[in-house]
Short mmCIF file of C-alpha atoms and ligand atoms in Angstrom, two decimals:
data_model
loop_
_atom_site.label_atom_id
_atom_site.label_comp_id
_atom_site.label_asym_id
_atom_site.label_seq_id
_atom_site.Cartn_x
_atom_site.Cartn_y
_atom_site.Cartn_z
CA MET B 1 0.00 0.00 0.00
CA ASN B 2 2.83 2.35 0.87
CA LYS B 3 4.11 2.93 -2.63
CA LEU B 4 0.73 3.81 -4.09
CA LYS B 5 0.09 7.34 -5.33
CA PHE B 6 -2.17 9.78 -3.48
CA ILE B 7 -5.46 9.20 -5.29
CA THR B 8 -5.08 5.41 -5.38
CA LYS B 9 -4.29 5.33 -1.69
CA ILE B 10 -7.29 7.50 -0.85
CA LEU B 11 -9.59 5.21 -2.81
CA HIS B 12 -8.22 1.93 -1.51
CA ASN B 13 -7.15 2.65 2.06
CA PRO B 14 -8.49 -0.33 4.05
CA PHE B 15 -10.89 0.18 6.96
CA LEU B 16 -9.48 -0.55 10.40
CA LYS B 17 -12.16 -3.22 10.79
CA GLU B 18 -13.74 -5.14 7.96
CA ASP B 19 -17.33 -4.07 7.35
CA PRO B 20 -19.71 -6.93 8.24
CA HIS B 21 -21.65 -6.36 4.99
CA GLY B 22 -18.63 -5.71 2.80
CA SER B 23 -19.66 -2.08 2.22
CA LEU B 24 -17.12 -0.35 -0.04
CA GLN B 25 -17.87 3.05 1.47
CA MET B 26 -17.64 3.42 5.26
CA PRO B 27 -21.29 3.66 6.38
CA ILE B 28 -22.55 6.56 8.50
CA TYR B 29 -22.50 5.42 12.11
CA ASP B 30 -24.91 8.08 13.24
CA ASN B 31 -25.06 6.83 16.82
CA VAL B 32 -23.88 8.22 20.13
CA ALA B 33 -22.85 5.29 22.30
CA PHE B 34 -21.21 1.90 21.82
CA GLU B 35 -22.16 -1.13 23.83
CA PHE B 36 -19.72 -3.40 25.66
CA LYS B 37 -20.20 -7.07 26.46
CA THR B 38 -19.02 -6.83 30.06
CA SER B 39 -18.33 -4.20 32.70
CA GLU B 40 -14.71 -5.20 32.58
CA ASP B 41 -14.56 -4.45 28.85
CA ILE B 42 -15.91 -0.95 29.40
CA GLU B 43 -13.44 -0.39 32.23
CA LEU B 44 -10.56 -1.49 29.99
CA ALA B 45 -11.77 0.87 27.27
CA PHE B 46 -11.87 3.81 29.68
CA GLN B 47 -8.41 2.90 30.96
CA ARG B 48 -7.23 2.88 27.32
CA LYS B 49 -6.00 -0.68 27.72
CA LYS B 50 -8.33 -1.97 25.04
CA PRO B 51 -9.03 0.77 22.49
CA ALA B 52 -12.66 0.97 21.48
CA HIS B 53 -15.22 3.59 20.48
CA MET B 54 -17.25 4.58 23.53
CA TYR B 55 -18.99 7.85 22.78
CA SER B 56 -19.15 9.71 19.46
CA ARG B 57 -17.95 13.07 20.79
CA ILE B 58 -14.58 11.40 21.42
CA SER B 59 -14.37 9.00 18.48
CA ASN B 60 -16.67 7.38 15.93
CA PRO B 61 -16.06 4.75 13.21
CA THR B 62 -17.13 6.98 10.28
CA VAL B 63 -15.06 9.91 11.52
CA GLU B 64 -12.15 7.58 12.20
CA ALA B 65 -12.26 6.18 8.65
CA PHE B 66 -12.02 9.76 7.31
CA GLU B 67 -9.08 10.47 9.64
CA GLN B 68 -7.33 7.26 8.63
CA ARG B 69 -7.60 8.08 4.93
CA ILE B 70 -5.88 11.40 5.53
CA ARG B 71 -3.30 9.74 7.73
CA ALA B 72 -2.52 7.21 5.00
CA VAL B 73 -1.76 9.87 2.40
CA THR B 74 0.14 12.26 4.68
CA ASP B 75 2.18 9.68 6.57
CA ALA B 76 1.27 11.63 9.72
CA ALA B 77 1.61 10.42 13.30
CA GLY B 78 -2.02 11.25 13.92
CA VAL B 79 -5.04 13.00 12.47
CA ILE B 80 -8.08 14.40 14.28
CA ALA B 81 -11.14 15.58 12.38
CA VAL B 82 -12.97 18.47 14.04
CA SER B 83 -16.10 20.52 13.55
CA SER B 84 -14.53 23.35 11.49
CA GLY B 85 -11.29 24.93 10.35
CA MET B 86 -11.55 27.41 13.22
CA ALA B 87 -11.92 24.50 15.67
CA ALA B 88 -8.73 22.93 14.27
CA ILE B 89 -6.74 26.12 14.93
CA THR B 90 -8.26 26.68 18.39
CA ASN B 91 -7.72 23.08 19.53
CA VAL B 92 -4.05 23.06 18.58
CA LEU B 93 -3.27 26.41 20.20
CA LEU B 94 -5.11 25.55 23.41
CA ALA B 95 -3.24 22.23 23.61
CA ILE B 96 0.28 23.62 23.16
CA ALA B 97 0.13 27.01 24.90
CA LYS B 98 -1.09 28.51 28.14
CA GLN B 99 -1.62 31.97 29.59
CA GLY B 100 1.50 34.11 29.23
CA ASP B 101 2.86 32.10 26.30
CA ASN B 102 3.18 33.50 22.80
CA ILE B 103 3.07 32.40 19.19
CA ILE B 104 4.52 34.13 16.15
CA SER B 105 2.35 34.86 13.14
CA THR B 106 1.54 37.39 10.46
CA LYS B 107 -1.40 39.77 10.22
CA HIS B 108 -2.06 38.44 6.76
CA LEU B 109 -4.53 35.79 7.81
CA PHE B 110 -8.06 34.61 7.24
CA GLY B 111 -10.30 37.23 8.94
CA ASN B 112 -11.73 34.95 11.64
CA THR B 113 -8.25 33.65 12.53
CA TYR B 114 -7.06 37.23 12.94
CA SER B 115 -10.10 37.88 15.13
CA LEU B 116 -9.36 34.70 17.17
CA PHE B 117 -5.80 35.91 17.76
CA THR B 118 -6.52 39.57 18.50
CA LYS B 119 -9.76 39.16 20.44
CA THR B 120 -10.74 35.69 21.72
CA LEU B 121 -7.35 34.18 22.62
CA LYS B 122 -5.85 37.53 23.60
CA GLU B 123 -8.42 37.82 26.40
CA TRP B 124 -7.27 34.42 27.69
CA GLY B 125 -3.67 35.59 27.84
CA LEU B 126 -2.11 34.26 24.63
CA GLU B 127 0.12 36.83 22.97
CA VAL B 128 0.42 36.71 19.19
CA ARG B 129 3.54 38.41 17.85
CA PHE B 130 2.84 39.61 14.35
CA THR B 131 5.51 40.08 11.75
CA ASP B 132 6.00 39.83 7.99
CA LEU B 133 6.57 36.11 7.53
CA THR B 134 7.46 36.45 3.86
CA ARG B 135 10.80 37.40 5.41
CA PRO B 136 11.81 34.31 7.41
CA GLU B 137 14.63 36.24 9.10
CA ASN B 138 11.93 38.15 11.06
CA VAL B 139 11.12 35.02 13.07
CA GLN B 140 14.23 34.44 15.14
CA PRO B 141 14.32 37.79 17.02
CA LEU B 142 10.73 37.24 18.17
CA ILE B 143 11.33 33.78 19.67
CA ASP B 144 11.80 33.64 23.43
CA GLY B 145 11.40 31.03 26.19
CA LYS B 146 7.62 31.33 26.00
CA THR B 147 7.19 30.91 22.26
CA ARG B 148 5.08 27.84 21.55
CA GLY B 149 4.69 27.96 17.80
CA VAL B 150 5.01 29.77 14.49
CA PHE B 151 1.65 29.92 12.71
CA PHE B 152 0.93 30.88 9.10
CA GLU B 153 -1.22 30.09 6.08
CA THR B 154 0.71 28.46 3.22
CA ILE B 155 -1.09 30.85 0.86
CA THR B 156 -2.65 33.70 2.81
CA ASN B 157 -6.34 34.38 2.34
CA PRO B 158 -6.99 36.87 0.73
CA GLN B 159 -3.55 38.47 0.30
CA LEU B 160 -2.25 35.42 -1.57
CA GLU B 161 1.22 35.68 -0.12
CA VAL B 162 3.28 32.51 0.00
CA VAL B 163 5.76 31.89 2.80
CA ASP B 164 8.91 29.82 2.48
CA VAL B 165 7.92 26.98 4.80
CA ALA B 166 11.31 25.22 4.84
CA ALA B 167 13.15 28.46 5.69
CA ILE B 168 10.80 29.23 8.59
CA ALA B 169 10.92 25.61 9.78
CA LYS B 170 14.72 25.67 9.88
CA ILE B 171 14.73 28.73 12.15
CA ALA B 172 11.92 27.44 14.38
CA LYS B 173 13.44 23.95 14.71
CA ALA B 174 16.77 25.36 15.85
CA LYS B 175 14.86 26.98 18.74
CA ASN B 176 12.61 23.97 19.45
CA VAL B 177 9.47 25.76 18.33
CA PRO B 178 6.89 23.82 16.28
CA VAL B 179 5.67 25.08 12.92
CA ILE B 180 1.89 25.12 12.45
CA ALA B 181 0.71 25.59 8.87
CA ASP B 182 -2.87 26.40 7.90
CA THR B 183 -2.97 24.51 4.60
CA THR B 184 -6.59 25.25 3.73
CA LEU B 185 -5.64 26.66 0.31
CA THR B 186 -3.06 23.94 -0.34
CA PRO B 187 -4.32 20.73 1.30
CA PRO B 188 -2.44 17.41 1.14
CA TYR B 189 -1.91 16.52 -2.53
CA ALA B 190 -1.19 20.19 -3.34
CA PHE B 191 1.41 20.42 -0.56
CA ASN B 192 3.48 17.88 1.34
CA SER B 193 3.82 19.75 4.64
CA LYS B 194 6.04 17.10 6.20
CA ALA B 195 8.61 17.27 3.40
CA PHE B 196 8.92 21.05 3.87
CA GLY B 197 9.31 20.86 7.65
CA ALA B 198 5.89 21.87 9.02
CA ASP B 199 5.16 19.94 12.22
CA ILE B 200 1.42 20.43 12.37
CA GLU B 201 -1.11 21.08 9.65
CA VAL B 202 -4.49 22.62 10.42
CA LEU B 203 -7.02 23.10 7.70
CA SER B 204 -10.59 23.90 6.91
CA SER B 205 -11.91 20.78 5.19
CA THR B 206 -15.03 22.86 4.51
CA LYS B 207 -13.17 24.12 1.47
CA TYR B 208 -11.22 21.81 -0.86
CA ILE B 209 -11.79 18.49 0.89
CA SER B 210 -15.58 18.64 1.28
CA GLY B 211 -15.74 18.66 -2.50
CA GLY B 212 -18.58 20.86 -3.55
CA ALA B 213 -19.31 22.78 -0.34
CA THR B 214 -21.35 20.05 1.29
CA SER B 215 -20.32 20.51 4.91
CA VAL B 216 -18.28 22.45 7.48
CA GLY B 217 -15.29 20.62 8.93
CA GLY B 218 -11.66 20.84 9.97
CA VAL B 219 -8.64 18.60 10.23
CA ILE B 220 -5.59 18.53 12.52
CA ILE B 221 -2.61 16.64 11.13
CA ASP B 222 0.38 16.01 13.41
CA ASN B 223 3.32 14.99 11.24
CA GLY B 224 5.05 13.49 14.25
CA THR B 225 8.17 15.56 13.61
CA PHE B 226 8.23 17.74 16.72
CA ASP B 227 9.83 16.65 19.98
CA TRP B 228 7.04 17.42 22.45
CA SER B 229 9.38 17.04 25.43
CA LYS B 230 10.46 20.59 24.47
CA ASN B 231 6.98 21.93 25.15
CA PRO B 232 6.34 22.60 28.88
CA LYS B 233 2.67 21.67 28.62
CA LEU B 234 3.27 18.37 26.85
CA LYS B 235 6.60 17.42 28.48
CA GLU B 236 5.08 14.82 30.79
CA GLU B 237 2.89 13.39 28.04
CA ALA B 238 5.93 13.10 25.76
CA LYS B 239 7.60 10.71 28.22
CA GLN B 240 4.75 8.28 27.80
CA PHE B 241 3.53 8.94 24.27
CA GLY B 242 6.57 10.35 22.41
CA PRO B 243 5.55 11.77 19.03
CA PHE B 244 1.88 11.10 19.84
CA ALA B 245 1.88 13.48 22.86
CA LEU B 246 -0.12 16.24 21.16
CA ILE B 247 -2.62 13.89 19.53
CA ASN B 248 -3.09 12.16 22.86
CA ARG B 249 -3.59 15.44 24.76
CA LEU B 250 -6.14 16.56 22.19
CA ARG B 251 -8.10 13.32 22.06
CA ARG B 252 -8.07 12.74 25.82
CA GLU B 253 -8.52 16.32 26.97
CA VAL B 254 -8.66 19.45 24.83
CA PHE B 255 -10.62 18.17 21.82
CA ARG B 256 -12.80 15.98 24.02
CA ASN B 257 -13.54 18.78 26.48
CA LEU B 258 -14.17 21.48 23.89
CA GLY B 259 -16.70 19.19 22.22
CA SER B 260 -15.62 20.25 18.76
CA CYS B 261 -16.19 16.89 17.09
CA MET B 262 -16.99 16.32 13.43
CA SER B 263 -20.38 14.72 12.90
CA PRO B 264 -20.46 11.23 11.31
CA HIS B 265 -22.60 12.59 8.48
CA THR B 266 -20.02 15.29 7.72
CA ALA B 267 -17.22 12.71 7.88
CA PHE B 268 -19.06 10.61 5.30
CA LEU B 269 -19.56 13.57 2.94
CA GLN B 270 -15.97 14.71 3.31
CA SER B 271 -14.61 11.20 2.88
CA VAL B 272 -16.38 11.02 -0.46
CA GLY B 273 -15.06 14.52 -1.24
CA LEU B 274 -11.53 13.41 -0.47
CA GLU B 275 -11.73 10.76 -3.19
CA THR B 276 -11.80 13.42 -5.91
CA LEU B 277 -9.60 16.03 -4.19
CA PRO B 278 -6.64 15.49 -6.56
CA LEU B 279 -8.85 15.88 -9.64
CA ARG B 280 -10.36 19.08 -8.30
CA VAL B 281 -7.05 20.60 -7.16
CA ASP B 282 -5.64 20.00 -10.66
CA ALA B 283 -8.75 21.32 -12.42
CA THR B 284 -9.10 24.48 -10.32
CA SER B 285 -5.37 25.20 -10.50
CA ALA B 286 -5.41 24.93 -14.29
CA ASN B 287 -8.58 27.06 -14.54
CA SER B 288 -7.14 29.70 -12.20
CA LEU B 289 -3.99 30.01 -14.23
CA LYS B 290 -6.00 30.60 -17.41
CA ILE B 291 -8.34 33.10 -15.76
CA GLY B 292 -5.42 34.82 -14.00
CA ALA B 293 -3.66 35.29 -17.35
CA PHE B 294 -6.89 36.63 -18.86
CA LEU B 295 -7.43 39.11 -16.01
CA GLU B 296 -3.82 40.22 -16.03
CA GLY B 297 -4.10 41.26 -19.65
CA HIS B 298 -7.46 43.03 -19.32
CA ASN B 299 -7.64 46.81 -19.53
CA LYS B 300 -10.31 47.12 -16.80
CA VAL B 301 -8.07 45.27 -14.30
CA LYS B 302 -5.55 47.31 -12.30
CA ALA B 303 -3.74 44.24 -10.99
CA ALA B 304 -4.33 40.49 -10.86
CA HIS B 305 -2.82 38.20 -8.22
CA TYR B 306 -2.38 34.46 -8.42
CA PRO B 307 0.71 32.76 -7.01
CA GLY B 308 0.84 30.43 -10.01
CA LEU B 309 1.27 33.35 -12.44
CA LYS B 310 4.82 34.00 -13.61
CA SER B 311 4.33 37.69 -12.76
CA SER B 312 3.65 36.88 -9.08
CA PRO B 313 6.46 37.76 -6.65
CA PHE B 314 5.72 34.35 -5.11
CA PHE B 315 5.91 32.33 -8.32
CA LYS B 316 9.27 30.71 -7.52
CA ILE B 317 8.40 29.61 -4.00
CA THR B 318 4.93 28.52 -5.18
CA THR B 319 6.44 26.23 -7.80
CA LYS B 320 8.94 24.85 -5.31
CA GLN B 321 6.29 24.05 -2.72
CA PHE B 322 3.17 23.25 -4.70
CA GLY B 323 4.39 22.51 -8.23
CA GLU B 324 1.56 23.46 -10.58
CA ARG B 325 -1.01 23.05 -7.82
CA ALA B 326 -1.28 26.69 -6.79
CA GLY B 327 -4.96 26.26 -5.96
CA GLY B 328 -8.18 27.96 -6.91
CA LEU B 329 -8.01 31.37 -5.29
CA LEU B 330 -7.15 34.56 -7.10
CA THR B 331 -7.74 38.26 -6.55
CA PHE B 332 -7.84 41.31 -8.77
CA ASP B 333 -8.30 45.03 -8.36
CA LEU B 334 -10.66 47.35 -10.19
CA SER B 335 -10.65 51.14 -9.84
CA SER B 336 -13.13 51.51 -6.93
CA LYS B 337 -15.42 49.67 -4.54
CA LYS B 338 -18.37 50.92 -6.59
CA GLU B 339 -16.93 49.43 -9.74
CA CYS B 340 -16.27 46.14 -7.92
CA PHE B 341 -19.93 45.95 -6.85
CA LYS B 342 -21.15 46.85 -10.32
CA PHE B 343 -18.95 44.18 -11.89
CA MET B 344 -19.99 41.51 -9.39
CA ASP B 345 -23.67 42.30 -9.84
CA ALA B 346 -23.38 42.00 -13.61
CA LEU B 347 -22.11 38.40 -13.46
CA LYS B 348 -24.60 35.80 -14.63
CA LEU B 349 -22.83 32.50 -13.96
CA ILE B 350 -20.37 33.22 -11.15
CA ARG B 351 -22.05 33.24 -7.74
CA ARG B 352 -21.74 35.88 -5.03
CA ALA B 353 -20.97 33.86 -1.90
CA THR B 354 -18.46 33.60 0.92
CA ASN B 355 -16.73 30.26 0.55
CA LEU B 356 -13.72 28.79 -1.22
CA ASN B 357 -13.11 25.78 -3.41
CA ASP B 358 -16.71 25.04 -4.14
CA ASN B 359 -17.04 23.18 -7.46
CA ARG B 360 -18.80 26.35 -8.62
CA THR B 361 -16.91 29.60 -9.09
CA LEU B 362 -17.66 32.10 -6.31
CA ILE B 363 -16.93 35.79 -6.01
CA LEU B 364 -16.63 38.07 -2.99
CA HIS B 365 -15.59 41.59 -2.02
CA PRO B 366 -13.51 40.82 1.13
CA ALA B 367 -13.31 44.39 2.52
CA SER B 368 -17.09 44.76 2.81
CA THR B 369 -17.73 41.21 4.03
CA ILE B 370 -15.22 38.99 5.93
CA PHE B 371 -13.24 42.07 6.99
CA CYS B 372 -16.14 44.47 7.61
CA GLU B 373 -15.74 44.17 11.41
CA PHE B 374 -12.31 45.84 11.19
CA ASP B 375 -11.77 49.58 10.77
CA GLU B 376 -10.15 51.04 7.70
CA ALA B 377 -6.72 51.40 9.30
CA THR B 378 -6.71 47.70 10.30
CA ARG B 379 -7.88 46.66 6.85
CA LYS B 380 -4.99 48.63 5.42
CA GLU B 381 -2.55 46.79 7.69
CA LEU B 382 -4.08 43.52 6.58
CA ASN B 383 -3.75 44.63 2.96
CA VAL B 384 -7.45 44.10 2.33
CA ARG B 385 -8.17 46.75 -0.28
CA GLU B 386 -11.54 48.35 -1.12
CA THR B 387 -10.73 47.77 -4.78
CA MET B 388 -10.01 44.06 -4.38
CA ILE B 389 -12.25 41.22 -5.56
CA ARG B 390 -11.65 37.61 -4.55
CA LEU B 391 -12.47 34.87 -7.02
CA SER B 392 -12.64 31.24 -5.93
CA VAL B 393 -12.35 29.34 -9.17
CA GLY B 394 -14.41 26.19 -9.62
CA ILE B 395 -14.24 23.29 -12.04
CA GLU B 396 -16.53 24.70 -14.75
CA ASP B 397 -15.28 25.09 -18.31
CA THR B 398 -12.99 28.15 -18.33
CA ASP B 399 -14.44 29.37 -21.63
CA ASP B 400 -17.81 29.85 -19.89
CA LEU B 401 -16.21 31.59 -16.90
CA ILE B 402 -14.17 33.95 -19.03
CA ALA B 403 -17.24 34.77 -21.16
CA ASP B 404 -19.15 35.64 -17.96
CA ILE B 405 -16.31 37.84 -16.68
CA GLU B 406 -15.94 39.55 -20.07
CA GLY B 407 -19.69 40.16 -20.20
CA ALA B 408 -19.63 41.84 -16.80
CA PHE B 409 -16.60 43.96 -17.70
CA ASN B 410 -18.51 45.22 -20.72
CA GLN B 411 -21.15 46.60 -18.36
CA ILE B 412 -18.87 48.72 -16.19
C1 PLP T 501 -12.19 29.22 5.84
C2 PLP T 501 -10.86 29.26 6.45
C3 PLP T 501 -10.66 28.93 7.80
C4 PLP T 501 -11.81 28.60 8.70
O1 PLP T 501 -12.45 27.43 8.34
P1 PLP T 501 -13.98 27.09 8.76
O2 PLP T 501 -14.14 25.68 8.31
O3 PLP T 501 -14.86 28.05 8.07
O4 PLP T 501 -14.02 27.22 10.24
C5 PLP T 501 -9.38 28.96 8.29
N1 PLP T 501 -8.33 29.30 7.52
C6 PLP T 501 -8.47 29.61 6.21
C7 PLP T 501 -7.27 29.96 5.41
C8 PLP T 501 -9.74 29.61 5.64
O5 PLP T 501 -9.88 29.95 4.35
#
């Protein structure tokens, strides 16, 4: 099984237990509790001496099958599926840091993550030290004895900056700080986070993995590369569980106690989504490149940004990290907010909606939506411009998409 390629492995990864009916797809175990034959069996399960599903908030066969498929293709130490991308980020940070600790990140983040850092977690005493992570040399001076992680998005949403993961990992590793990468825009298949030195991957499986915007979910992937004895909170756990210390702490405490489990129904939908992830990453990446080139050459467009375009300042690092799989997100600027709205309203095929990596192409004006809770000065710091439109490219025929865009340009 080990030598198989990504898509083959996803499709043929065996279940942990053979299905009694020989079902080819893991059925939806939409139940809460699991029965034990004897009281001793249930005691052994609680003592973790005889692993078994007990209660679906903690683990469930359908959710586990989804986790195991991701584990098989990432070669990770452990995978935990959670209720959303935000839950994945929150769980990891709450498991590795405590009050008074800090993490290093950039302000160029998904809006809700920025809000989590500057509002929710700040009030609980976690300091986030923001810097420009496109310059890896900025990391080292910010690391001190209380730094518990470096956090970034592989491609930032919506700035579309690409960080050099290996360069940041080298600096962090030398200081025994784990690297946490939000790989929502470049999930496994587009990016091999382990090969580039990221220790933990968190991602919103709502986006690419769900495969057609069927369900909200998140995934935590621990590559098993960080020595958790170097983390004060997980030091004791590391003695017993080694590279599984974080996964163990999450499963047996943080994730369990926060109650942020993925539902079995969602796990089923996303497991089916996962089967076609490679096809969709390739299709949307190819479509985005074509549309990016079209937008770049259009006289109504002030600037077009897509990391897979040769004109992008991040083209080289994009190619190194993701090959031709630069994903389905691009942005472009028109001359004003008013013009952006007029253009978006004139589209006939492309949908106005706030999501990414739907099979359908979606369009959004980030400044007036995801980032509307921030004042203008903050938006400027986050480089979320009034003139910027975000396009999440789907798997439609590009000719139809370009015709729709051209039609709308003709009306502004
Ligand atoms: C959408 C998104 C999230 C949050 O994911 P949810 O599943 O909506 O909670 C986190 N990071 C990035 C980069 C995202 O695009």
